[in-house]
Coordinates of C-alpha atoms in Angstrom, one line a residue:
X1010 CA 17.3 -19.2 -8.1
X1011 CA 17.8 -18.3 -11.7
X1012 CA 17.1 -21.1 -14.2
X1013 CA 20.2 -22.9 -15.6
X1014 CA 20.4 -22.4 -19.3
X1015 CA 20.7 -25.6 -21.4
X1016 CA 21.7 -25.5 -25.1
X1017 CA 20.9 -28.1 -27.6
X1018 CA 23.0 -29.0 -30.7
X1019 CA 22.6 -31.3 -33.7
X1020 CA 25.0 -34.0 -34.9
X1021 CA 26.8 -31.3 -36.9
X1022 CA 27.1 -29.1 -33.8
X1023 CA 24.5 -26.6 -35.2
X1024 CA 22.8 -24.8 -32.3
X1025 CA 19.1 -25.4 -32.0
X1026 CA 17.3 -22.2 -31.1
X1027 CA 14.7 -24.1 -29.1
X1028 CA 14.3 -27.6 -27.8
X1029 CA 12.5 -30.2 -29.9
X1030 CA 8.9 -30.8 -29.2
X1031 CA 6.6 -33.8 -29.5
X1032 CA 7.9 -36.4 -31.9
X1033 CA 10.9 -34.3 -33.0
X1034 CA 14.2 -36.2 -32.6
X1035 CA 16.2 -35.6 -29.5
X1036 CA 19.3 -33.3 -29.9
X1037 CA 22.6 -35.2 -30.2
X1038 CA 24.4 -32.8 -27.7
X1039 CA 23.4 -30.8 -24.7
X1040 CA 25.5 -28.2 -23.0
X1041 CA 24.8 -26.6 -19.6
X1042 CA 27.9 -24.4 -19.0
X1043 CA 26.6 -23.0 -15.7
X1044 CA 25.5 -26.3 -14.2
X1045 CA 28.8 -27.1 -12.5
X1046 CA 29.0 -23.7 -10.9
X1047 CA 25.4 -24.0 -9.7
X1048 CA 26.1 -27.4 -8.2
X1049 CA 29.1 -26.1 -6.4
X1050 CA 27.8 -22.8 -5.0
X1051 CA 24.0 -23.4 -4.9
X1052 CA 23.6 -27.1 -4.2
X1053 CA 21.0 -26.5 -1.4
X1054 CA 18.8 -24.5 -3.7
X1055 CA 18.9 -27.4 -6.3
X1056 CA 18.0 -30.0 -3.7
X1057 CA 21.6 -31.2 -3.2
X1058 CA 23.0 -32.9 -0.2
X1059 CA 25.8 -30.4 0.6
X1060 CA 24.1 -29.1 3.7
X1061 CA 23.7 -32.6 5.0
X1062 CA 27.0 -34.2 4.0
X1063 CA 29.2 -31.1 3.7
X1064 CA 30.3 -32.3 0.3
X1065 CA 30.1 -30.2 -2.8
X1066 CA 29.4 -31.5 -6.3
X1067 CA 32.0 -30.9 -9.0
X1068 CA 31.2 -31.0 -12.7
X1069 CA 33.4 -30.0 -15.6
X1070 CA 32.1 -27.9 -18.5
X1071 CA 31.4 -30.5 -21.2
X1072 CA 28.8 -31.6 -23.6
X1073 CA 26.3 -34.3 -22.7
X1074 CA 26.1 -36.8 -25.6
X1075 CA 22.9 -38.6 -26.5
X1076 CA 23.4 -42.4 -26.0
X1077 CA 21.0 -45.3 -26.6
X1078 CA 19.3 -46.7 -23.5
X1079 CA 20.2 -50.2 -22.4
X1080 CA 17.4 -52.7 -22.0
X1081 CA 16.7 -53.8 -18.5

């Protein structure tokens, strides 16, 4: 299976050429435009349950937005 590309963006939607490392701040937005297609067509290769349940995962193309974690 080919790796799924993930793109990172700043608050101003500037593309980061590479992911932050170490103590660098986390990117505000992540985009994985091929993730939905991979979950639909290659779920078994990604460890998904489609071969067991017969269900396919559906995921729209969207940005993942950094949110603060809730305290437990």
